[in-house]
CSV table of C-alpha atoms and ligand atoms in Angstrom, one decimal:
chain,number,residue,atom,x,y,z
A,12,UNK,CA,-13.2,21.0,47.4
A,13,UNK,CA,-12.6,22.2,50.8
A,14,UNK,CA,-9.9,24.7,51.3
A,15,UNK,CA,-8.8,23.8,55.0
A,16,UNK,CA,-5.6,23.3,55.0
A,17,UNK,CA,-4.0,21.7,58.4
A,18,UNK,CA,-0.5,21.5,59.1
A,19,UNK,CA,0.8,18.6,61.2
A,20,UNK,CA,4.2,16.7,62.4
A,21,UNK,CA,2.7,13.7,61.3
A,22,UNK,CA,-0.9,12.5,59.3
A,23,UNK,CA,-1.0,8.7,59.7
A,24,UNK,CA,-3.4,7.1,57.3
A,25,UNK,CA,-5.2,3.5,58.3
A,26,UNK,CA,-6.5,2.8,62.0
A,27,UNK,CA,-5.4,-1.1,62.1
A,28,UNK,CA,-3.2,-1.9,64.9
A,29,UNK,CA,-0.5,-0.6,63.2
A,30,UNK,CA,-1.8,3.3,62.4
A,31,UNK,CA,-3.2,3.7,66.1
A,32,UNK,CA,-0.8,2.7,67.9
A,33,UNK,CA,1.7,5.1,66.4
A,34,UNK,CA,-0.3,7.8,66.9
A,35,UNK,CA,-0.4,7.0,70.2
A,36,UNK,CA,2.6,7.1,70.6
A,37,UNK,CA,4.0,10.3,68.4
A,38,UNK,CA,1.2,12.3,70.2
A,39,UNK,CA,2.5,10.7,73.4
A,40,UNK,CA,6.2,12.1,72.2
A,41,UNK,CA,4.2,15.5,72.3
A,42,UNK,CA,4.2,15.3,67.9
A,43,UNK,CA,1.1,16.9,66.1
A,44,UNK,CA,-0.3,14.1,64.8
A,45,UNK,CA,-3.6,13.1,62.2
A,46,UNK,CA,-5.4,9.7,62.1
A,47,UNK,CA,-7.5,9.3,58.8
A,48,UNK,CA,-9.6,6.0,59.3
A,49,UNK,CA,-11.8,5.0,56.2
A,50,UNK,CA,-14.4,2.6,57.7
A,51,UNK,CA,-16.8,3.4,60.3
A,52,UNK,CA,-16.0,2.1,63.6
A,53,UNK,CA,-17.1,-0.6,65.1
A,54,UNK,CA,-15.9,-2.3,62.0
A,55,UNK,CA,-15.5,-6.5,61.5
A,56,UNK,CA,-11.9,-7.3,60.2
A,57,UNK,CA,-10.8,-10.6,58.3
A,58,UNK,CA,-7.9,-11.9,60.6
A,59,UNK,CA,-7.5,-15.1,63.1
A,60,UNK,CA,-7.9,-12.6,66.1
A,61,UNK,CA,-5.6,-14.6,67.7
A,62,UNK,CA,-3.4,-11.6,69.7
A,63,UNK,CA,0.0,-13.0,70.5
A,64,UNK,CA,1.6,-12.7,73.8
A,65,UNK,CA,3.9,-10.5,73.5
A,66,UNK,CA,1.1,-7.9,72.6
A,67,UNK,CA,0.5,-7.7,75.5
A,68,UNK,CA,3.6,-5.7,76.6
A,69,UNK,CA,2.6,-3.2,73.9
A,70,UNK,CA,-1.0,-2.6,75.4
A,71,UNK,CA,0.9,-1.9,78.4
A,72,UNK,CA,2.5,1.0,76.5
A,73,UNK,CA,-0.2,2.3,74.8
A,74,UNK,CA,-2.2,2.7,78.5
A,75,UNK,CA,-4.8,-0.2,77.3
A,76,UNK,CA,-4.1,-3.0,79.5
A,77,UNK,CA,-6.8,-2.7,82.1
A,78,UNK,CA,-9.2,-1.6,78.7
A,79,UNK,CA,-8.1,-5.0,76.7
A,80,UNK,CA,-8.4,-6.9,80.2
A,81,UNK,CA,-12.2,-5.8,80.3
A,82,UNK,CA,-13.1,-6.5,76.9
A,83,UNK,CA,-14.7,-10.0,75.6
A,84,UNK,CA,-12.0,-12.3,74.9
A,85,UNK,CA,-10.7,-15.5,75.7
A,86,UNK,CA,-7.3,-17.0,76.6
A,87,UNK,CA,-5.3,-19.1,74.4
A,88,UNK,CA,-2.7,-21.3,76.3
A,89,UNK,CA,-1.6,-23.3,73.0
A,90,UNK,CA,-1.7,-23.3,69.6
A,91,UNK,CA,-2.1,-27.0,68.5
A,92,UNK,CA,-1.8,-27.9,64.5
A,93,UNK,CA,-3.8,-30.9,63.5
A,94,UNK,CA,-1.6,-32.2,59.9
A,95,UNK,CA,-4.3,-33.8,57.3
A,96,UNK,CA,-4.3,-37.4,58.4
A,97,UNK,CA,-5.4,-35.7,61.8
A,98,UNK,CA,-2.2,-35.6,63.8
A,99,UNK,CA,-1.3,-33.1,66.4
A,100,UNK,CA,1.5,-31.0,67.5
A,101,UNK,CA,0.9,-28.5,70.9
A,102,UNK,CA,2.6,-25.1,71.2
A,103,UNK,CA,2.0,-23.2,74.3
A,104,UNK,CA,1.5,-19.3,74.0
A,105,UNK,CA,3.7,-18.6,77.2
A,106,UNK,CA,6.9,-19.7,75.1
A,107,UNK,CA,6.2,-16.6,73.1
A,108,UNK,CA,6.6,-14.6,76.6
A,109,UNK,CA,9.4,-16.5,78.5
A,110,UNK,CA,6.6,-17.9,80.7
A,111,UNK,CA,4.6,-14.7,81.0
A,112,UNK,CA,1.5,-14.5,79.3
A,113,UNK,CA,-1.0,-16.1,77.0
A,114,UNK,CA,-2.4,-15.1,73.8
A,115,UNK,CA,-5.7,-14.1,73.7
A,116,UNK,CA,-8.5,-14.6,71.4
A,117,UNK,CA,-10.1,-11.0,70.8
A,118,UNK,CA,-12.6,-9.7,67.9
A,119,UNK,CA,-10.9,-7.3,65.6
A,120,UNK,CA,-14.0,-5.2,66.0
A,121,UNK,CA,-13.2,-4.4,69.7
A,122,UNK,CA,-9.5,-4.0,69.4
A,123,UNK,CA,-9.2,-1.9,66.9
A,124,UNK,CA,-11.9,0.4,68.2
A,125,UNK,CA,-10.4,0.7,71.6
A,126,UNK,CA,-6.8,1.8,70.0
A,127,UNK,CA,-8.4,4.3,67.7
A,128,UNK,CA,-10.4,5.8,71.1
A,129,UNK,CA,-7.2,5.5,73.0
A,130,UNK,CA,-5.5,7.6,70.3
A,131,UNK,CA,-8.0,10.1,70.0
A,132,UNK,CA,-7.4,10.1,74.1
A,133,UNK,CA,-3.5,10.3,73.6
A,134,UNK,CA,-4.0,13.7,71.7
A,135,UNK,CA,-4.5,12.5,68.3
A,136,UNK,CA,-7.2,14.4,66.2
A,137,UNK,CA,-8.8,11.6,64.4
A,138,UNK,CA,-10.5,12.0,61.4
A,139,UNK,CA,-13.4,9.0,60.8
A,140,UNK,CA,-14.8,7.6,58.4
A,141,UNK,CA,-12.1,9.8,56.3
A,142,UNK,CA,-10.7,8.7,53.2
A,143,UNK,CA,-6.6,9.3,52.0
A,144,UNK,CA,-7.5,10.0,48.9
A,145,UNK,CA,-4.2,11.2,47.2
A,146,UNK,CA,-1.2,12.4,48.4
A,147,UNK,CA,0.1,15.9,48.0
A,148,UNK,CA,3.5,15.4,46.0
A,149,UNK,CA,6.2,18.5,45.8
A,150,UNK,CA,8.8,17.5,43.1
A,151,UNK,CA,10.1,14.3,44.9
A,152,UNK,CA,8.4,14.9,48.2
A,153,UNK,CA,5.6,14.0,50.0
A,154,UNK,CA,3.8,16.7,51.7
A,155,UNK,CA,1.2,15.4,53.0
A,156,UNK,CA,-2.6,13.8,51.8
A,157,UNK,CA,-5.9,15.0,50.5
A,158,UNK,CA,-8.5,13.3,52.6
A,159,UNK,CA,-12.7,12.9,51.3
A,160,UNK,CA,-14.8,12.6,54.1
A,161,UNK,CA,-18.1,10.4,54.0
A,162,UNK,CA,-20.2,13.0,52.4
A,163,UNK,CA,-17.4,13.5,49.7
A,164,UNK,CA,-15.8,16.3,51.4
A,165,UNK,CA,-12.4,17.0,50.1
A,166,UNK,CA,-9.4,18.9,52.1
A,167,UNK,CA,-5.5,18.9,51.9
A,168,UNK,CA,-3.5,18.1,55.2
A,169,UNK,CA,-0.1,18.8,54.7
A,170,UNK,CA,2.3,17.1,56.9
A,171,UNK,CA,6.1,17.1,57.5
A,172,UNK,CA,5.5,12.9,57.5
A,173,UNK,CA,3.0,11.0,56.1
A,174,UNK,CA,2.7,7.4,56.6
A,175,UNK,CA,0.9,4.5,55.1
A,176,UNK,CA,-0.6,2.3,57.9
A,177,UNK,CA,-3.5,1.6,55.4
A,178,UNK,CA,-2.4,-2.5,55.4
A,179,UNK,CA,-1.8,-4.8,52.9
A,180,UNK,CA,-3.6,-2.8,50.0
A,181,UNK,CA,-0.7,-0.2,50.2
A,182,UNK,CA,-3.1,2.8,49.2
A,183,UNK,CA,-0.3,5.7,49.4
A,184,UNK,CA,2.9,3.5,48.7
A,185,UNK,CA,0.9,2.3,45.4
A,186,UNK,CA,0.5,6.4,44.5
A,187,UNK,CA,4.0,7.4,44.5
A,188,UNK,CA,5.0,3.8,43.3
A,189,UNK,CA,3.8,1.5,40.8
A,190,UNK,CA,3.4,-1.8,42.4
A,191,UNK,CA,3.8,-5.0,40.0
A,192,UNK,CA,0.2,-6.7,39.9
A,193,UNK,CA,0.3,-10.3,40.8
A,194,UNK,CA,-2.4,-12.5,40.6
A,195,UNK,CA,-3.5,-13.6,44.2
A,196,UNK,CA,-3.1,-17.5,44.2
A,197,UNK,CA,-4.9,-17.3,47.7
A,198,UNK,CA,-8.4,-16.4,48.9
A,199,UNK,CA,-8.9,-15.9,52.6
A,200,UNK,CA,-12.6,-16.5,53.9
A,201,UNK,CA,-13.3,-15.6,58.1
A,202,UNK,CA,-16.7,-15.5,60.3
A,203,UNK,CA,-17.6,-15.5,63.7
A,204,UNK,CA,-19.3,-18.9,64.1
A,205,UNK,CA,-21.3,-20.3,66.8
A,206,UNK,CA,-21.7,-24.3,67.9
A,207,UNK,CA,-17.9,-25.1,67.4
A,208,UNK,CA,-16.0,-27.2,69.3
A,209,UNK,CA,-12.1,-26.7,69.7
A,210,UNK,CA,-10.6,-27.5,72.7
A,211,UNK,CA,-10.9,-24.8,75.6
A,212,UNK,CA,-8.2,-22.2,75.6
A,213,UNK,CA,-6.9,-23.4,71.9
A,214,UNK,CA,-6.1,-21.8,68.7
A,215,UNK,CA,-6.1,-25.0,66.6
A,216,UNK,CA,-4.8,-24.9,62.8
A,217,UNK,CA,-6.0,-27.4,60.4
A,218,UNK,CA,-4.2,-28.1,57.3
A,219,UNK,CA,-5.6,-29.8,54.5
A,220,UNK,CA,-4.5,-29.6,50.2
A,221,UNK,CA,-3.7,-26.1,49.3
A,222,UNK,CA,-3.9,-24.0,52.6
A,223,UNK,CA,-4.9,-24.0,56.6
A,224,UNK,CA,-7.4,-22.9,58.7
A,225,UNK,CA,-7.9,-21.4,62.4
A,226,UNK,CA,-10.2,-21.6,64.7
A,227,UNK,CA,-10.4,-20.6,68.2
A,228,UNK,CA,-12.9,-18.6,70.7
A,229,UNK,CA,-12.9,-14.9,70.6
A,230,UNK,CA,-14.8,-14.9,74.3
A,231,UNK,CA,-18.6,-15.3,73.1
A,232,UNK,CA,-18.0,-17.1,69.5
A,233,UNK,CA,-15.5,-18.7,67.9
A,234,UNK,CA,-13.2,-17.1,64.8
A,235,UNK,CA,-13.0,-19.8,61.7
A,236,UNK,CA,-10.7,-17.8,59.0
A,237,UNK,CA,-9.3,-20.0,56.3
A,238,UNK,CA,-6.9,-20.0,53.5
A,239,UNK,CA,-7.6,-21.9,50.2
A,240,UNK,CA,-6.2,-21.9,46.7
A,241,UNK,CA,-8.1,-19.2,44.6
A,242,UNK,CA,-8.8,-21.8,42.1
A,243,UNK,CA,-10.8,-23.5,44.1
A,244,UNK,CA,-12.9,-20.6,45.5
A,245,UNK,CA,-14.2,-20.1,41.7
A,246,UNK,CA,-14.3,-23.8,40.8
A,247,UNK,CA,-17.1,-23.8,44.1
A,248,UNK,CA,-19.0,-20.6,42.9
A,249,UNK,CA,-17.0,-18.4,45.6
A,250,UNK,CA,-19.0,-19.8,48.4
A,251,UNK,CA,-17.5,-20.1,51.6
A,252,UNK,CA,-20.1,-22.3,53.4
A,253,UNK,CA,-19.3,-25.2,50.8
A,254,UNK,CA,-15.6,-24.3,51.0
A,255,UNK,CA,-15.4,-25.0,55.0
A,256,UNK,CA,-17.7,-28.3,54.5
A,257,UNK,CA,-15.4,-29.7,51.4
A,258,UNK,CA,-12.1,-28.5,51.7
A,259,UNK,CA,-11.3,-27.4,55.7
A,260,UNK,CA,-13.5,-29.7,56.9
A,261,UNK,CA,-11.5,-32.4,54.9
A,262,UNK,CA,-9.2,-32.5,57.9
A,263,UNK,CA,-10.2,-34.4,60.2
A,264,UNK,CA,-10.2,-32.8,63.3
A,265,UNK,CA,-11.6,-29.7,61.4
A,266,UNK,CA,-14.8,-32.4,60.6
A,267,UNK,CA,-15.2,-32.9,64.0
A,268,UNK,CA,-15.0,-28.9,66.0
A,269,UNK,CA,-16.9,-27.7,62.7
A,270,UNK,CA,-19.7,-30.3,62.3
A,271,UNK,CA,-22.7,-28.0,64.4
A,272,UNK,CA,-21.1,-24.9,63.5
A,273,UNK,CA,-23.1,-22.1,61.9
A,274,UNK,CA,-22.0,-18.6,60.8
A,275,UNK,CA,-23.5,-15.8,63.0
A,276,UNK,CA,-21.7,-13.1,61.3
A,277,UNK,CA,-21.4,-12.5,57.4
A,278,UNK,CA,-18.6,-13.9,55.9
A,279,UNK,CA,-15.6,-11.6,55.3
A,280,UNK,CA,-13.0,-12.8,52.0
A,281,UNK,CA,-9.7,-11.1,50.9
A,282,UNK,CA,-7.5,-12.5,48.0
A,283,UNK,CA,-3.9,-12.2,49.2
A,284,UNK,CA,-1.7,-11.3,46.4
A,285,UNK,CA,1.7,-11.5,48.2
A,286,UNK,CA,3.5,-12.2,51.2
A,287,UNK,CA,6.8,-9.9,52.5
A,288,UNK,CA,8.3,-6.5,52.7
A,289,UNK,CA,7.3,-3.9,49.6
A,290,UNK,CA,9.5,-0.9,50.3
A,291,UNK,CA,9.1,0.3,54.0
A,292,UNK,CA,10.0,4.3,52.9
A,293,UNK,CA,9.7,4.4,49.3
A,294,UNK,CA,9.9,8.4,49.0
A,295,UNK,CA,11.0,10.5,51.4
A,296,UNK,CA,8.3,12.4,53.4
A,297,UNK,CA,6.6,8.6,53.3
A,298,UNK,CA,7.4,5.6,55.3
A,299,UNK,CA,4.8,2.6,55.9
A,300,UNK,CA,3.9,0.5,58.6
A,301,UNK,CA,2.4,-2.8,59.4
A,302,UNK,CA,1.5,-4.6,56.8
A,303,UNK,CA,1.7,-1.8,54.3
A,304,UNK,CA,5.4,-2.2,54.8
A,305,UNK,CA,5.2,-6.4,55.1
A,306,UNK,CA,2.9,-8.9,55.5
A,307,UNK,CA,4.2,-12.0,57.4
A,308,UNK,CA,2.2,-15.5,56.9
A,309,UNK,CA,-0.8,-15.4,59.0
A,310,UNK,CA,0.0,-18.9,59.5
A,311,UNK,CA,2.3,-17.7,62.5
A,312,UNK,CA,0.2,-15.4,64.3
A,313,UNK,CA,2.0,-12.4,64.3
A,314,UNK,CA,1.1,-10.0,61.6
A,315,UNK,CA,-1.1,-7.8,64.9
A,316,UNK,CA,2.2,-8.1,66.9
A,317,UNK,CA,4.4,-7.0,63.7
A,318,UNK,CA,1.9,-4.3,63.2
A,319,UNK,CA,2.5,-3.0,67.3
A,320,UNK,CA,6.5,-3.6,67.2
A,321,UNK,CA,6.7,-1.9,63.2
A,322,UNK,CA,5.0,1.2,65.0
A,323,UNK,CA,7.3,0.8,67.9
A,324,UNK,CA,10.6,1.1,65.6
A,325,UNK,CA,8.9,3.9,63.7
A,326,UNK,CA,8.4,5.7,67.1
A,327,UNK,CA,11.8,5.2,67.8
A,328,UNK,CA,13.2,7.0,65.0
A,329,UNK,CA,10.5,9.9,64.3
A,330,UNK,CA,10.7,12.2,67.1
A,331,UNK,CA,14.8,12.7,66.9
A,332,UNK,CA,14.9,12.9,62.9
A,333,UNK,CA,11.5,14.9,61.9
A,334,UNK,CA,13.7,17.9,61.0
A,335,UNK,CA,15.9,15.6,58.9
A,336,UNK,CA,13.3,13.6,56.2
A,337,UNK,CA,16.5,11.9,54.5
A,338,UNK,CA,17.7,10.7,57.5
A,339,UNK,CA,14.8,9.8,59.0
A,340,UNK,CA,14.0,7.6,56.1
A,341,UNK,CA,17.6,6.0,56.1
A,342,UNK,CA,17.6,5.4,59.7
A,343,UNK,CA,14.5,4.0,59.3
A,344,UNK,CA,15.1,1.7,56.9
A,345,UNK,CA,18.0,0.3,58.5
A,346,UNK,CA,16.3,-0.4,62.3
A,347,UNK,CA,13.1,-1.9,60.2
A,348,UNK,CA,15.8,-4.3,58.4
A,349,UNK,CA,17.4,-5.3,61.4
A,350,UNK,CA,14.2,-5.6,63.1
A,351,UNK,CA,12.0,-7.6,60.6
A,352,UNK,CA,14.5,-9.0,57.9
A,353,UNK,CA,15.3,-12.4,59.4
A,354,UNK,CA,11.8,-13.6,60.8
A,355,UNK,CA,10.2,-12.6,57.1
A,356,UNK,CA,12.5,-15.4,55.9
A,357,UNK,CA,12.5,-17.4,58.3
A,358,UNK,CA,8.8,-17.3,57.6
A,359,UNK,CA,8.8,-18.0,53.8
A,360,UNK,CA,10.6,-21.3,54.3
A,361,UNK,CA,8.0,-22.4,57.1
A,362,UNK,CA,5.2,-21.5,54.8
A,363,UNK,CA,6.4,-23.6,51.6
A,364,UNK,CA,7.1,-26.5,54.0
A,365,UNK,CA,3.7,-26.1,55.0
A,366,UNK,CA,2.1,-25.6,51.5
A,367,UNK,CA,2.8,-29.3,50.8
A,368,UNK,CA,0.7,-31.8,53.1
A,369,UNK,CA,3.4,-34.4,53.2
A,370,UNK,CA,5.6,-32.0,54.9
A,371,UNK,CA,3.4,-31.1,57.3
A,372,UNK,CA,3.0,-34.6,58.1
A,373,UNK,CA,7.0,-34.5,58.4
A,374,UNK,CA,6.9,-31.8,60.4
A,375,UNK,CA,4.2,-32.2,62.4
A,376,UNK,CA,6.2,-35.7,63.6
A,377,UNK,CA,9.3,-33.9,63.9
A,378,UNK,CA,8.1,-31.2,66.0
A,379,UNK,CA,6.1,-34.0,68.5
A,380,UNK,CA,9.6,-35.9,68.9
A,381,UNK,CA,11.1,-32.4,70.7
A,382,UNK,CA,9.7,-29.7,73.2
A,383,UNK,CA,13.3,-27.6,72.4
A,384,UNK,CA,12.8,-27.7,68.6
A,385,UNK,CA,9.0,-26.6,68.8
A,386,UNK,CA,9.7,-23.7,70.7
A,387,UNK,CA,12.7,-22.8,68.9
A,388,UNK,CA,10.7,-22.7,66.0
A,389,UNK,CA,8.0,-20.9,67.2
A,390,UNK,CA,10.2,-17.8,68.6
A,391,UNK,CA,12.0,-18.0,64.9
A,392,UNK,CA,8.4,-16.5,63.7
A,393,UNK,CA,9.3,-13.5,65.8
A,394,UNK,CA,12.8,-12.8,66.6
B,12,LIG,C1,-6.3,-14.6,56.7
B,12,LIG,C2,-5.6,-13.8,57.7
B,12,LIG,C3,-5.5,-14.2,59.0
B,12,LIG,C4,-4.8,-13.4,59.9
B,12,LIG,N1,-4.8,-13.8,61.2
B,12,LIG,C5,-4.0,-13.2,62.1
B,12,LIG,C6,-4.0,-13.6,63.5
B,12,LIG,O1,-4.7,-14.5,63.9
B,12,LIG,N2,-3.2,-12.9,64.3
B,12,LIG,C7,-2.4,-11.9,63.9
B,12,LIG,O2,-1.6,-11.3,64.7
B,12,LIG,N3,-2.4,-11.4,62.6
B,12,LIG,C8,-3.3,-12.1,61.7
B,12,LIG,N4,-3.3,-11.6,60.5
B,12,LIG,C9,-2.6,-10.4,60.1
B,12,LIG,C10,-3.2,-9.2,60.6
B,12,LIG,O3,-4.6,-9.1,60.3
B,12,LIG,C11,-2.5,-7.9,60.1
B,12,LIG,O4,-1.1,-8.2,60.2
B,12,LIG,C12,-2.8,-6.6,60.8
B,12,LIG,O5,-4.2,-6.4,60.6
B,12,LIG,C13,-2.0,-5.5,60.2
B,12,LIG,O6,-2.4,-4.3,60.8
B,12,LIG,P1,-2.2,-2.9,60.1
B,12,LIG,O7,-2.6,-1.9,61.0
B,12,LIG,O8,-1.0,-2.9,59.4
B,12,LIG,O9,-3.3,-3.0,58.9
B,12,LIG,P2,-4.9,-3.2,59.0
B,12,LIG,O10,-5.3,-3.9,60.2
B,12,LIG,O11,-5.3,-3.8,57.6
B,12,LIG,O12,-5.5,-1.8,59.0
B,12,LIG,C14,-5.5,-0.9,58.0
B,12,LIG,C15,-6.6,0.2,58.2
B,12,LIG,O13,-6.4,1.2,57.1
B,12,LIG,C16,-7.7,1.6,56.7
B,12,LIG,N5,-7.5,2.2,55.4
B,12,LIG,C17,-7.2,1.5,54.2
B,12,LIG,N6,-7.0,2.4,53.2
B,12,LIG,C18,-7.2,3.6,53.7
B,12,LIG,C19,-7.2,4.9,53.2
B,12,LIG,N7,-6.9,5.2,51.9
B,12,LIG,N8,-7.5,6.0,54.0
B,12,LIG,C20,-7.8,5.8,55.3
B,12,LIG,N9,-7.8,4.5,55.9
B,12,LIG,C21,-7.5,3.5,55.1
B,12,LIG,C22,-8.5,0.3,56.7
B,12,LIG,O14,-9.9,0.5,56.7
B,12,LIG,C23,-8.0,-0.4,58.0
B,12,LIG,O15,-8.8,0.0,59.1
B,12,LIG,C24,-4.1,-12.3,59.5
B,12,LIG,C25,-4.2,-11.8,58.2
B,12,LIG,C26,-4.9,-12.6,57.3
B,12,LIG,C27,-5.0,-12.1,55.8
């Protein structure tokens, strides 16, 4: 082991959206801060890549606007969800923004490795391809992480706060706090394809038995990412070829964008276990972020903007109460509640209405009859 031992403010672990954008802005507050990332960057992630609106006001805070603005991407103006039998509901990205903006389609691979740049630019000493590998406990305390570097390099770096930004797998929450195992019911499957056909500036959603997929352009290719019942994924052989042409492509609108598709990238899969908030500052000296701290439906497009505005709150409340773990962690816990609480609900009951095909097809019909009601429930997903 090595013995360098670094003292920070703060040692973020996890360079999604959520891990570099704090850093940018605790640096930015003029905080010593760490940035552990495990995977070498440029990095493929599995998401929709489909960047909501409002994200865009948060690039504008973390001095990436004109950076995002020149990267490969394409605009979304709508979302439009095709139900099984193939019928359509539009929702335009600018009700998201009053008006403002559209979301854009932009590869994980880019966006993430322009926010872990900008944080090493914001002051940030980044640490790549760096694992947290434990964390450093003092009775009830954390303290801090040891970190093994790619050639299995170990070193302690003690830090008044330590956060988990290290996504849905929870790597530090899941050391200080057993997690109950459930068995992931869903499989998530994404490429980057070329050949499809959605319509220009679209994100369009296909339902179909047991899950949805997405599909929209990312600037030079298009992102497919798709849901589907984990018992089917082994019933096929876990082959996600044959699981777009027999299941997504069961939808029709999916038969028709999909039909001269072909995968240019490998295929990316993730088994998602659970859905909602764990325990957003489980001990204190440790608070989590993102989706460490809760992971929304990607059926509404936000878990990237959650990610950005879970930061934000964290940001908030850091700086003032880093002398004062207790009360940071209570303070915390209370803006993160008021902040995220409602729309995680709000989500659960959209996505067991949309489990069920026959609602969809409800919904779907409801959602046509009324411009008010679609964007009412559209902004629900957020605020
Ligand atoms: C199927 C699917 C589709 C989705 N589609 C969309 C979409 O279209 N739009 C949207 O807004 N959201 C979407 N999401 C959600 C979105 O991907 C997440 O909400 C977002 O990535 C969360 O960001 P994060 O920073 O919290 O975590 P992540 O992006 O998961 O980043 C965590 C980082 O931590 C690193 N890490 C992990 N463990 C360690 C460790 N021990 N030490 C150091 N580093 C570590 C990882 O390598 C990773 O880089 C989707 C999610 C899924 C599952």
């Amino acid at each position: 082991m090595r013995n360098a031992k670094t003292t920070y403010d703060v040692l973020i672990a996890g360079a999604g959206p959520a891990g570099s954008s704090l850093a940018i802005r605790l640096a930015g507050a003029g905080l010593k801060v760490a940035l552990t990332e495990q995977k070498k960057f440029p990095r493929h992630k599995l998401c929709g890549e489909f960047v909501s609106p409002e994200c865009v006001e948060h690039f504008a805070e973390l001095g990436l606007t004109a950076t995002i603005e020149s990267a490969c991407r394409a605009e979304l103006r709508e979302t439009v969800f095709y139900s099984y039998s193939g019928r359509s509901v539009s929702i335009r990205s600018d009700v998201f923004s009053n008006g403002e903006s559209s979301a854009i389609g932009l590869s994980r691979s880019r966006m993430d490795e322009l926010l872990f740049e900008r944080a090493h630019q914001a002051g940030a000493e980044v640490l790549r391809e760096t694992t947290a590998s434990r964390v450093i406990v003092n009775g009830k305390k954390v303290m801090g992480v040891e970190v093994t570097d790619a050639n299995g390099n170990r070193s302690e770096i003690n830090a008044r706060l330590t956060i988990d930004g290290t996504g849905r797998s929870r790597q530090l929450v899941r050391m200080v706090m057993p997690l109950v195992k459930s068995r992931p019911t869903l499989t998530a499957f994404k490429t980057h394809l070329a050949g499809a056909e959605p319509d220009d500036g679209a994100c369009e959603i296909y339902s179909y038995p047991g899950g949805y997929g997405g599909l929209n352009s990312v600037g030079d290719r298009f992102n497919l990412c798709f849901v589907v019942a984990s018992d089917k994924v082994r019933a096929t052989g876990n082959d996600p070829e044959l699981l777009m042409r027999e299941i997504v492509m069961r939808n029709p609108r999916a038969a028709q964008t999909l039909r001269n598709a072909r995968a240019v990238e490998p295929w990316l899969a993730v088994a998602i276990d659970r859905f909602g908030t764990v325990e957003p500052a489980p001990v204190e000296g440790l608070i989590s972020i993102g989706d460490a701290a809760s992971f929304i439906d990607p059926f509404t497009g936000s878990g990237m903007l959650m990610a950005l505005e879970s930061s934000r709150v964290a940001a908030s409340v850091i700086p003032d109460n880093i002398a004062d773990l207790s009360a940071l962690r209570e303070e915390y816990l209370e803006v993160y509640g008021r902040k995220f609480a409602k729309r995680l609900r709000y989500s659960n009951i959209l996505r067991f209405a949309s489990s069920s095909t026959r609602v969809g097809e409800i919904a779907v019909a409801a959602l046509r009859s009324s411009r008010s009601l679609r964007a009412q429930v559209a902004r629900h997903t957020r605020n």
